[in-house]
Coordinates of C-alpha atoms and ligand atoms in Angstrom, one line a residue:
M1 CA -41.2 16.8 37.9
K2 CA -44.2 16.0 35.8
P3 CA -44.1 12.3 34.4
I4 CA -44.0 12.1 30.6
K5 CA -46.8 9.7 29.4
V6 CA -46.5 7.1 26.6
D7 CA -50.1 6.8 25.7
L8 CA -51.0 3.4 24.5
G9 CA -54.4 2.6 26.1
S10 CA -54.1 0.0 28.8
R11 CA -50.4 -0.3 28.1
S12 CA -49.8 3.4 28.9
Y13 CA -46.7 4.2 31.1
S14 CA -44.9 7.0 32.7
V15 CA -41.2 8.1 31.7
L16 CA -39.6 9.9 34.6
V17 CA -36.5 11.8 33.8
D18 CA -34.7 13.6 36.8
R19 CA -31.9 13.5 39.1
G20 CA -31.9 11.0 42.2
L21 CA -34.5 8.6 40.7
L22 CA -32.5 5.2 41.3
K23 CA -32.5 5.9 45.1
K24 CA -36.1 6.1 45.0
A25 CA -36.7 3.1 42.6
G26 CA -38.7 1.0 44.9
T27 CA -41.2 3.8 45.8
L28 CA -41.5 4.6 42.1
I29 CA -41.9 1.1 40.7
S30 CA -44.2 -0.3 43.3
P31 CA -47.6 1.6 42.2
V32 CA -47.2 0.2 38.8
C33 CA -45.7 -3.4 39.4
T34 CA -47.7 -6.0 41.1
S35 CA -44.8 -8.4 41.4
K36 CA -43.1 -9.7 44.6
K37 CA -40.1 -11.1 42.7
V38 CA -37.7 -8.9 40.8
L39 CA -34.7 -9.9 38.7
L40 CA -32.4 -7.0 38.5
L41 CA -30.5 -7.2 35.3
S42 CA -27.3 -5.3 35.0
T43 CA -23.5 -5.4 34.3
K44 CA -20.8 -5.4 36.7
P45 CA -19.5 -1.8 36.4
I46 CA -23.3 -0.4 36.5
Y47 CA -24.1 -2.5 39.4
R48 CA -20.9 -1.4 41.3
L49 CA -22.2 2.2 40.9
Y50 CA -25.8 2.0 41.5
G51 CA -26.9 -1.6 42.4
K52 CA -26.7 -1.2 46.1
N53 CA -29.2 1.8 46.2
V54 CA -31.5 0.1 43.7
V55 CA -31.5 -3.2 45.7
S56 CA -32.1 -1.6 49.1
S57 CA -34.9 0.8 47.7
L58 CA -36.6 -2.3 46.1
Q59 CA -36.4 -4.3 49.2
A60 CA -37.8 -1.5 51.4
K61 CA -40.8 -1.9 49.4
G62 CA -41.0 -5.5 49.9
F63 CA -39.6 -6.8 46.4
E64 CA -37.6 -10.0 46.6
T65 CA -34.8 -8.7 44.6
H66 CA -32.3 -11.0 42.7
P67 CA -29.4 -9.2 41.0
F68 CA -28.2 -11.0 37.9
L69 CA -25.2 -9.6 36.0
V70 CA -24.2 -10.3 32.5
A71 CA -21.2 -9.3 30.3
D72 CA -21.0 -5.8 29.1
G73 CA -21.2 -4.8 25.3
E74 CA -23.0 -5.3 22.2
A75 CA -21.0 -8.5 21.5
H76 CA -23.1 -10.1 24.3
K77 CA -26.4 -9.0 23.2
N78 CA -27.1 -12.4 21.8
E79 CA -28.8 -15.8 22.3
A80 CA -26.3 -17.1 24.7
T81 CA -26.9 -14.2 27.2
L82 CA -30.7 -14.4 26.6
F83 CA -30.9 -18.0 27.5
K84 CA -28.7 -17.2 30.7
V85 CA -31.3 -14.7 31.7
L86 CA -34.1 -17.1 31.0
S87 CA -32.4 -20.0 32.8
E88 CA -31.9 -17.8 35.9
M89 CA -35.6 -16.9 36.1
T90 CA -36.5 -20.4 35.6
R91 CA -34.1 -21.4 38.5
L92 CA -35.6 -18.8 40.6
S93 CA -39.2 -20.1 39.9
F94 CA -40.3 -16.8 38.4
Q95 CA -44.0 -16.7 37.6
R96 CA -46.1 -14.7 35.1
D97 CA -46.4 -11.9 37.8
S98 CA -42.6 -11.6 38.3
C99 CA -40.7 -8.5 37.0
L100 CA -37.6 -7.9 35.2
V101 CA -35.8 -4.5 36.0
A102 CA -33.2 -3.5 33.4
L103 CA -30.5 -1.3 34.9
G104 CA -27.9 -0.2 32.4
G105 CA -27.4 1.1 28.8
G106 CA -29.2 0.0 25.5
V107 CA -27.8 -3.5 25.5
I108 CA -29.2 -4.4 28.9
G109 CA -32.5 -2.6 28.1
D110 CA -32.9 -4.3 24.7
L111 CA -31.9 -7.7 26.0
G112 CA -33.9 -7.5 29.3
G113 CA -36.9 -6.3 27.4
F114 CA -36.9 -9.2 25.1
A115 CA -36.2 -11.8 27.8
A116 CA -39.2 -10.3 29.7
S117 CA -41.5 -10.3 26.7
I118 CA -40.9 -14.1 26.0
Y119 CA -40.6 -15.6 29.5
M120 CA -44.0 -17.2 30.1
R121 CA -45.3 -15.1 27.1
G122 CA -44.5 -11.9 28.9
I123 CA -43.8 -10.7 32.5
Q124 CA -43.6 -7.2 34.0
F125 CA -40.7 -5.2 32.9
V126 CA -39.1 -1.7 34.0
Q127 CA -36.4 0.2 32.4
C128 CA -33.9 2.1 34.2
P129 CA -31.6 3.4 31.5
T130 CA -28.2 4.7 32.7
T131 CA -26.5 6.0 29.5
F132 CA -27.5 9.2 27.7
L133 CA -28.2 7.2 24.6
A134 CA -30.5 4.9 26.4
Q135 CA -32.2 7.7 28.4
V136 CA -33.0 9.7 25.2
D137 CA -33.9 6.8 22.9
A138 CA -33.5 3.0 23.5
G139 CA -35.1 3.1 27.0
I140 CA -38.4 4.2 25.9
G141 CA -40.8 3.0 23.1
G142 CA -40.7 -0.7 23.8
K143 CA -38.3 -1.9 21.0
T144 CA -36.5 -5.0 22.4
A145 CA -34.2 -7.4 20.7
I146 CA -31.0 -9.4 20.6
D147 CA -28.5 -9.4 17.6
F148 CA -28.5 -12.7 15.5
K149 CA -26.2 -14.2 13.1
G150 CA -24.2 -10.9 13.1
I151 CA -27.3 -8.9 12.2
K152 CA -28.2 -6.2 14.9
N153 CA -31.6 -6.3 16.5
L154 CA -32.8 -9.1 14.1
V155 CA -34.9 -10.9 16.6
G156 CA -37.0 -9.1 19.0
S157 CA -40.3 -7.7 19.8
F158 CA -42.4 -4.5 20.7
Y159 CA -42.9 -4.9 24.4
Q160 CA -43.5 -1.8 26.6
P161 CA -42.3 -1.4 30.1
K162 CA -44.4 -0.5 33.2
I163 CA -42.3 2.6 33.9
V164 CA -39.1 4.2 32.7
L165 CA -36.8 5.8 35.4
A166 CA -34.2 7.9 33.6
D167 CA -31.9 9.2 36.4
T168 CA -29.7 11.8 35.0
S169 CA -27.4 11.8 38.0
A170 CA -25.9 8.6 36.3
L171 CA -24.7 10.9 33.4
R172 CA -21.9 12.1 35.6
T173 CA -19.9 8.9 35.3
L174 CA -20.3 8.7 31.5
S175 CA -17.2 9.0 29.4
D176 CA -17.1 12.2 27.1
R177 CA -17.6 9.7 24.1
Q178 CA -20.5 8.0 25.5
L179 CA -22.1 11.4 26.3
R180 CA -21.6 12.5 22.7
T181 CA -23.2 9.4 21.4
G182 CA -26.3 10.3 23.2
L183 CA -26.0 13.9 22.0
A184 CA -26.2 12.7 18.5
E185 CA -29.8 11.5 19.2
V186 CA -30.8 14.8 20.8
I187 CA -29.5 16.6 17.7
K188 CA -31.7 14.3 15.7
Y189 CA -34.9 15.2 17.7
G190 CA -34.0 18.8 17.0
V191 CA -34.0 18.2 13.2
I192 CA -37.1 16.0 13.1
E193 CA -39.4 17.8 15.3
D194 CA -38.0 20.8 17.5
S195 CA -36.2 23.7 16.0
E196 CA -35.9 25.4 19.4
L197 CA -34.1 22.5 20.8
F198 CA -31.7 22.7 17.9
D199 CA -31.2 26.4 18.6
L200 CA -30.6 25.6 22.2
L201 CA -27.9 23.0 21.3
E202 CA -26.2 25.5 19.0
Q203 CA -26.1 28.1 21.7
K204 CA -25.3 26.0 24.8
L205 CA -23.2 23.2 23.3
D206 CA -20.1 24.0 25.5
K207 CA -22.2 23.7 28.6
V208 CA -23.7 20.5 27.4
L209 CA -20.1 19.1 26.8
Q210 CA -19.2 20.1 30.2
K211 CA -22.0 17.9 31.5
D212 CA -24.0 20.7 33.1
P213 CA -26.7 18.7 35.1
E214 CA -29.7 20.8 34.7
L215 CA -29.1 21.3 30.9
L216 CA -28.6 17.4 30.4
T217 CA -31.8 16.9 32.4
H218 CA -33.6 19.3 30.2
L219 CA -32.3 17.8 27.0
A220 CA -33.1 14.1 28.1
R221 CA -36.5 15.3 29.2
R222 CA -37.4 17.1 25.9
S223 CA -36.0 14.2 23.8
C224 CA -38.3 11.8 25.8
E225 CA -41.3 14.1 25.4
I226 CA -40.7 14.1 21.6
K227 CA -40.2 10.3 21.5
A228 CA -43.2 9.6 23.8
R229 CA -45.4 11.7 21.5
I230 CA -44.3 9.8 18.4
V231 CA -44.4 6.3 20.1
S232 CA -48.0 7.1 21.3
A233 CA -49.0 8.0 17.7
D234 CA -47.3 5.1 16.0
E235 CA -46.2 2.3 18.4
K236 CA -45.2 -0.2 15.5
E237 CA -43.8 2.1 13.1
S238 CA -46.2 2.1 10.4
G239 CA -45.8 5.9 9.9
Q240 CA -44.2 8.7 11.8
R241 CA -42.2 6.6 14.1
A242 CA -40.0 6.2 11.1
W243 CA -38.8 9.8 11.5
L244 CA -36.8 8.6 14.4
N245 CA -34.6 6.9 11.8
F246 CA -33.3 10.1 10.4
G247 CA -29.6 9.5 9.8
H248 CA -30.0 5.8 10.8
T249 CA -30.1 4.4 7.2
L250 CA -26.6 5.1 6.5
G251 CA -25.7 5.1 10.3
H252 CA -26.6 1.4 10.6
A253 CA -24.9 0.5 7.3
L254 CA -21.6 2.2 8.5
E255 CA -21.8 0.5 12.1
A256 CA -22.3 -2.8 10.3
Y257 CA -19.5 -2.1 7.7
F258 CA -17.0 -1.4 10.4
K259 CA -18.2 -4.3 12.5
Y260 CA -19.5 -2.2 15.3
D261 CA -15.9 -1.6 16.3
V262 CA -14.8 1.8 14.9
L263 CA -17.7 4.1 15.3
T264 CA -20.2 4.5 18.3
H265 CA -23.9 4.4 17.3
G266 CA -24.0 8.3 17.7
E267 CA -20.9 8.7 15.6
A268 CA -22.2 6.5 12.9
I269 CA -25.6 8.3 12.7
S270 CA -23.8 11.6 12.6
Y271 CA -22.4 10.8 9.3
G272 CA -25.8 9.4 8.4
M273 CA -27.5 12.7 9.4
W274 CA -25.0 14.7 7.4
F275 CA -25.6 12.4 4.5
A276 CA -29.4 12.6 4.9
A277 CA -29.0 16.4 4.9
L278 CA -27.1 16.4 1.8
L279 CA -29.5 14.2 0.0
S280 CA -32.3 16.5 1.0
E281 CA -30.5 19.4 -0.6
R282 CA -29.8 17.5 -3.7
S283 CA -33.5 16.4 -3.8
G284 CA -34.5 20.0 -3.7
L285 CA -36.1 19.8 -0.3
C286 CA -33.9 22.1 1.6
D287 CA -31.3 24.7 1.0
R288 CA -27.5 24.7 1.9
T289 CA -27.9 26.6 5.2
V290 CA -29.9 23.6 6.7
V291 CA -26.9 21.2 5.7
D292 CA -24.3 23.6 7.0
R293 CA -26.1 24.0 10.4
I294 CA -26.6 20.2 10.9
K295 CA -23.0 19.4 9.9
D296 CA -21.6 22.3 12.0
L297 CA -23.5 21.3 15.1
L298 CA -22.4 17.6 14.7
D299 CA -18.8 18.7 14.1
R300 CA -18.7 21.1 17.1
A301 CA -20.0 18.2 19.2
G302 CA -17.0 16.1 18.2
L303 CA -19.2 13.5 16.4
F304 CA -17.3 13.2 13.3
K305 CA -14.7 10.6 14.2
P306 CA -12.2 10.2 11.3
I307 CA -13.1 6.9 9.5
P308 CA -11.1 4.8 7.0
R309 CA -12.1 5.1 3.4
F310 CA -15.1 2.8 2.8
D311 CA -16.3 0.9 -0.3
E312 CA -19.4 2.7 -1.3
R313 CA -20.9 -0.2 -3.0
K314 CA -20.6 -2.4 0.0
V315 CA -22.0 0.3 2.1
Y316 CA -25.0 0.8 -0.4
E317 CA -25.6 -3.0 -0.3
K318 CA -25.9 -2.7 3.6
M319 CA -28.5 0.0 3.2
T320 CA -30.5 -2.1 1.0
L321 CA -30.7 -4.8 3.8
D322 CA -31.9 -2.5 6.4
K323 CA -34.8 -3.5 8.2
K324 CA -36.8 -0.5 7.0
A325 CA -36.1 -1.2 3.2
K326 CA -39.0 -2.6 1.5
G327 CA -38.5 -4.7 -1.7
G328 CA -35.0 -3.8 -1.9
Q329 CA -35.9 0.0 -2.1
I330 CA -34.2 2.1 0.4
Q331 CA -36.3 4.5 2.6
F332 CA -34.8 7.8 3.6
V333 CA -35.8 10.3 6.1
L334 CA -35.0 13.7 4.8
T335 CA -35.4 17.2 6.1
R336 CA -37.2 20.1 4.7
K337 CA -35.9 22.5 7.3
I338 CA -34.7 22.2 11.0
G339 CA -37.7 20.7 12.8
L340 CA -39.5 19.1 9.8
V341 CA -38.7 15.8 8.0
T342 CA -40.3 13.8 5.4
I343 CA -40.1 10.1 4.1
Q344 CA -38.5 9.6 0.6
K345 CA -38.5 6.3 -1.1
S346 CA -37.3 7.3 -4.5
V347 CA -33.8 8.8 -4.3
P348 CA -32.1 8.0 -7.5
Q349 CA -29.1 5.5 -7.1
S350 CA -26.7 7.9 -8.9
V351 CA -27.5 10.7 -6.3
I352 CA -27.1 8.3 -3.4
F353 CA -23.6 7.1 -4.9
S354 CA -22.4 10.6 -5.5
T355 CA -23.3 11.7 -2.0
L356 CA -21.6 8.6 -0.5
R357 CA -18.5 9.7 -2.5
Q358 CA -18.6 13.3 -1.3
L359 CA -18.7 11.9 2.4
R360 CA -15.9 9.3 1.7
A361 CA -13.7 12.1 0.4
Ligands
LIG401 N1 -34.8 4.0 18.0 C1 -35.8 4.2 17.1 C2 -37.1 3.7 17.7 O1 -37.3 3.4 18.8 O2 -38.1 3.7 17.0

């Protein structure tokens, strides 16, 4: 399959999306990575599934490979784990030309990317995302971070990998809930840029939920194409990269309000996308059919996990603390029609509150 290019001049790289890539990791990584030493960062469950294949494939290409396993989950995407990774690389005498390969979901990619970006002011880095969410979003685009003082992704950097290997055979072992959380981001790509993708999801949702391998590979690939195009045009999010935040303003606020415990990221942004669609309708940007299509697809995808009633003032406050809010003013990504979004900075507070109440009910 043709690689997808993230076009950033001398920092350009390929995103490969296909089945069976992890077994060929060494062959695929060696042309773009000059390192001899590799730290393979992963978690126990992921390493148990794919570690052996990746290690032997890297070793076959002459990479001295050092697996390093850290605890799973967002709670460990913190400075303590970061310093463990940095300590291990120091212990192994890693040099500027060494490489960190992140094998896992978004937590491993974010943490590994950040460690790679600050160790000796930056070493080579490879992303091997294994969850649907990481394959369609976090694994590409170079956003790296750890959570700090309870705030998600507060400390981080933009640091691009040398290559991304999204092996869609890894999706076989995902739980239904993990698959659906990634699917929420695919639905987002349909709304922001690709009405055909949205139509396809409406028509073939049952097959997607049954994990049809070809269809999942197609969806991951199309999502990566859209994200690669956007990141190539606006790496540091001064313009259209903000479109990727459709549904995320409320989504991030709900995740934080429920302490990252009740909703997955995809479930939280699904409420956020429904909310953004309602705001769009109330702002006169789109008609009711757009809202209904977005809400129905998310609902059919099982993404509206029932949530306890929330305090809308506290959720509003969290939205004003979003990294994308400027001067306390919340920036929303709203939709004009399926496949087209726009940034809106001046949604009246009264409209935000009445829409939040509608959602809460
Ligand atoms: N996840 C949104 C971005 O990478 O910009």
